[in-house]
PDB file of C-alpha atoms in Angstrom:
ATOM      1  CA  ALA A   9       0.000   0.000   0.000  1.00 78.00           C
ATOM      2  CA  GLY A  10       3.029   2.251  -0.398  1.00 88.00           C
ATOM      3  CA  VAL A  11       3.577   2.462   3.366  1.00 94.00           C
ATOM      4  CA  PRO A  12       7.058   1.566   4.662  1.00 97.00           C
ATOM      5  CA  HIS A  13       7.406  -1.290   7.123  1.00 97.00           C
ATOM      6  CA  TYR A  14      10.605  -1.975   9.031  1.00 97.00           C
ATOM      7  CA  LEU A  15      11.980  -5.108  10.673  1.00 95.00           C
ATOM      8  CA  VAL A  16      14.350  -4.319  13.529  1.00 94.00           C
ATOM      9  CA  ASN A  17      16.071  -7.140  15.382  1.00 92.00           C
ATOM     10  CA  VAL A  18      17.948  -6.559  18.636  1.00 91.00           C
ATOM     11  CA  GLY A  19      20.364  -9.184  19.924  1.00 86.00           C
ATOM     12  CA  GLN A  20      21.776 -12.356  18.414  1.00 75.00           C
ATOM     13  CA  THR A  21      20.780 -12.491  14.735  1.00 73.00           C
ATOM     14  CA  ASN A  22      23.435 -14.753  13.177  1.00 78.00           C
ATOM     15  CA  ASP A  23      20.925 -17.488  12.373  1.00 79.00           C
ATOM     16  CA  PHE A  24      18.121 -15.157  11.295  1.00 84.00           C
ATOM     17  CA  ASP A  25      17.287 -15.259   7.584  1.00 87.00           C
ATOM     18  CA  PHE A  26      16.211 -11.683   6.888  1.00 90.00           C
ATOM     19  CA  GLU A  27      15.406 -12.327   3.223  1.00 92.00           C
ATOM     20  CA  THR A  28      12.916 -15.095   4.037  1.00 92.00           C
ATOM     21  CA  ALA A  29      11.447 -13.063   6.900  1.00 93.00           C
ATOM     22  CA  ILE A  30      10.936 -10.023   4.669  1.00 95.00           C
ATOM     23  CA  GLU A  31       9.235 -12.143   1.996  1.00 96.00           C
ATOM     24  CA  ASP A  32       6.935 -13.854   4.504  1.00 97.00           C
ATOM     25  CA  MET A  33       6.155 -10.668   6.418  1.00 96.00           C
ATOM     26  CA  THR A  34       5.310  -8.853   3.181  1.00 96.00           C
ATOM     27  CA  LYS A  35       2.717 -11.544   2.410  1.00 97.00           C
ATOM     28  CA  MET A  36       1.349 -11.363   5.957  1.00 96.00           C
ATOM     29  CA  ILE A  37       1.117  -7.555   5.872  1.00 96.00           C
ATOM     30  CA  GLU A  38      -0.668  -7.627   2.509  1.00 95.00           C
ATOM     31  CA  GLN A  39      -3.196 -10.138   3.864  1.00 95.00           C
ATOM     32  CA  HIS A  40      -3.953  -7.929   6.865  1.00 94.00           C
ATOM     33  CA  HIS A  41      -4.412  -4.920   4.601  1.00 93.00           C
ATOM     34  CA  ARG A  42      -6.825  -6.891   2.403  1.00 93.00           C
ATOM     35  CA  LEU A  43      -8.748  -8.146   5.442  1.00 91.00           C
ATOM     36  CA  TRP A  44      -9.137  -4.719   7.041  1.00 89.00           C
ATOM     37  CA  GLY A  45      -9.395  -2.699   3.831  1.00 89.00           C
ATOM     38  CA  GLU A  46      -7.330   0.149   5.215  1.00 86.00           C
ATOM     39  CA  VAL A  47      -3.820   1.068   6.285  1.00 90.00           C
ATOM     40  CA  PRO A  48      -4.228   3.223   9.403  1.00 89.00           C
ATOM     41  CA  TYR A  49      -0.608   4.354   9.824  1.00 91.00           C
ATOM     42  CA  ASP A  50       2.069   6.078   7.781  1.00 93.00           C
ATOM     43  CA  ARG A  51       4.864   3.647   8.757  1.00 96.00           C
ATOM     44  CA  TYR A  52       5.152   0.510  10.896  1.00 96.00           C
ATOM     45  CA  PHE A  53       7.950  -1.133  12.881  1.00 97.00           C
ATOM     46  CA  PHE A  54       8.273  -4.793  13.862  1.00 96.00           C
ATOM     47  CA  ILE A  55      10.845  -4.863  16.671  1.00 95.00           C
ATOM     48  CA  THR A  56      12.173  -8.245  17.784  1.00 92.00           C
ATOM     49  CA  VAL A  57      14.204  -8.472  20.974  1.00 92.00           C
ATOM     50  CA  PHE A  58      15.927 -11.818  21.362  1.00 87.00           C
ATOM     51  CA  GLY A  59      15.486 -12.766  25.001  1.00 82.00           C
ATOM     52  CA  GLY A  60      12.290 -13.109  27.003  1.00 80.00           C
ATOM     53  CA  SER A  61       8.867 -13.915  25.633  1.00 83.00           C
ATOM     54  CA  GLY A  62       5.691 -12.122  24.659  1.00 85.00           C
ATOM     55  CA  GLY A  63       4.557  -9.249  22.540  1.00 87.00           C
ATOM     56  CA  LEU A  64       3.139  -5.777  22.882  1.00 84.00           C
ATOM     57  CA  GLU A  65       1.438  -3.732  20.213  1.00 82.00           C
ATOM     58  CA  HIS A  66       1.679   0.026  19.928  1.00 82.00           C
ATOM     59  CA  ASP A  67       0.153   2.619  17.615  1.00 81.00           C
ATOM     60  CA  ASN A  68       2.508   2.020  14.681  1.00 90.00           C
ATOM     61  CA  SER A  69       4.786  -0.733  15.950  1.00 94.00           C
ATOM     62  CA  THR A  70       4.962  -3.988  17.785  1.00 93.00           C
ATOM     63  CA  LEU A  71       7.564  -5.275  20.200  1.00 93.00           C
ATOM     64  CA  MET A  72       8.166  -9.026  20.170  1.00 93.00           C
ATOM     65  CA  MET A  73      10.339 -10.662  22.819  1.00 90.00           C
ATOM     66  CA  VAL A  74      11.422 -14.129  21.771  1.00 87.00           C
ATOM     67  CA  PRO A  75      14.218 -16.632  22.359  1.00 82.00           C
ATOM     68  CA  ARG A  76      16.991 -16.650  19.778  1.00 78.00           C
ATOM     69  CA  ILE A  77      15.507 -17.894  16.499  1.00 74.00           C
ATOM     70  CA  ASP A  78      17.327 -20.125  14.075  1.00 65.00           C
ATOM     71  CA  THR A  79      15.185 -19.548  10.994  1.00 70.00           C
ATOM     72  CA  ARG A  80      16.259 -22.950   9.697  1.00 72.00           C
ATOM     73  CA  ASN A  81      14.080 -24.376  12.501  1.00 84.00           C
ATOM     74  CA  ARG A  82      10.729 -24.094  10.727  1.00 88.00           C
ATOM     75  CA  ASN A  83       8.557 -24.476  13.851  1.00 90.00           C
ATOM     76  CA  ALA A  84      10.422 -21.777  15.812  1.00 87.00           C
ATOM     77  CA  TYR A  85      10.326 -19.469  12.816  1.00 89.00           C
ATOM     78  CA  LEU A  86       6.582 -19.979  12.297  1.00 92.00           C
ATOM     79  CA  ARG A  87       5.952 -19.215  15.992  1.00 90.00           C
ATOM     80  CA  TRP A  88       7.823 -15.929  15.545  1.00 91.00           C
ATOM     81  CA  LEU A  89       5.923 -15.123  12.343  1.00 94.00           C
ATOM     82  CA  GLY A  90       2.650 -16.000  14.077  1.00 94.00           C
ATOM     83  CA  LEU A  91       3.483 -13.668  16.959  1.00 93.00           C
ATOM     84  CA  ALA A  92       4.263 -10.887  14.477  1.00 94.00           C
ATOM     85  CA  SER A  93       0.905 -11.423  12.768  1.00 95.00           C
ATOM     86  CA  HIS A  94      -0.969 -11.611  16.079  1.00 93.00           C
ATOM     87  CA  GLU A  95       0.500  -8.350  17.377  1.00 92.00           C
ATOM     88  CA  PHE A  96       0.070  -6.653  13.997  1.00 93.00           C
ATOM     89  CA  PHE A  97      -3.638  -7.596  14.064  1.00 91.00           C
ATOM     90  CA  HIS A  98      -4.021  -5.484  17.209  1.00 88.00           C
ATOM     91  CA  THR A  99      -3.160  -2.380  15.173  1.00 88.00           C
ATOM     92  CA  TRP A 100      -6.757  -2.309  14.013  1.00 84.00           C
ATOM     93  CA  ASN A 101      -8.107  -3.091  17.512  1.00 77.00           C
ATOM     94  CA  ILE A 102      -6.460   0.110  18.733  1.00 70.00           C
ATOM     95  CA  ARG A 103      -8.219   2.081  15.978  1.00 71.00           C
ATOM     96  CA  ALA A 104     -11.576   0.449  16.741  1.00 65.00           C
ATOM     97  CA  ALA A 105     -11.241   1.343  20.434  1.00 61.00           C
ATOM     98  CA  GLU A 106     -10.352   4.904  19.468  1.00 66.00           C
ATOM     99  CA  ARG A 107     -13.474   5.169  17.271  1.00 65.00           C
ATOM    100  CA  ILE A 108     -15.759   4.178  20.150  1.00 64.00           C
ATOM    101  CA  GLY A 109     -13.960   6.478  22.580  1.00 64.00           C
ATOM    102  CA  GLN A 110     -12.073   3.972  24.710  1.00 61.00           C
ATOM    103  CA  VAL A 111      -8.567   5.049  23.674  1.00 56.00           C
ATOM    104  CA  ARG A 112      -6.974   8.303  22.591  1.00 56.00           C
ATOM    105  CA  LEU A 113      -3.989   8.102  20.275  1.00 54.00           C
TER     106      LEU A 113
END
């Protein structure tokens, strides 16, 4: 949709295949845009911190805390990609809450 998206990884990234991640995340982002029919931000950041666990969405970014990921381990990689998609989905929840007056951005 012409909106820049950034993947930022903090920590050990030797085994992280950025090319594959960018390809897969592009597909995931496009699917979300088709589902929601809108792009409610002017840029978006996916921030992965290697260490810890969990995720937290923000207005135009998401923070994902995960163990070190060897992207050659398909199951671990898919868990990371699933977390990215899950947190990204919340981007539209924030907007919906704002529209009904529960949140101010």
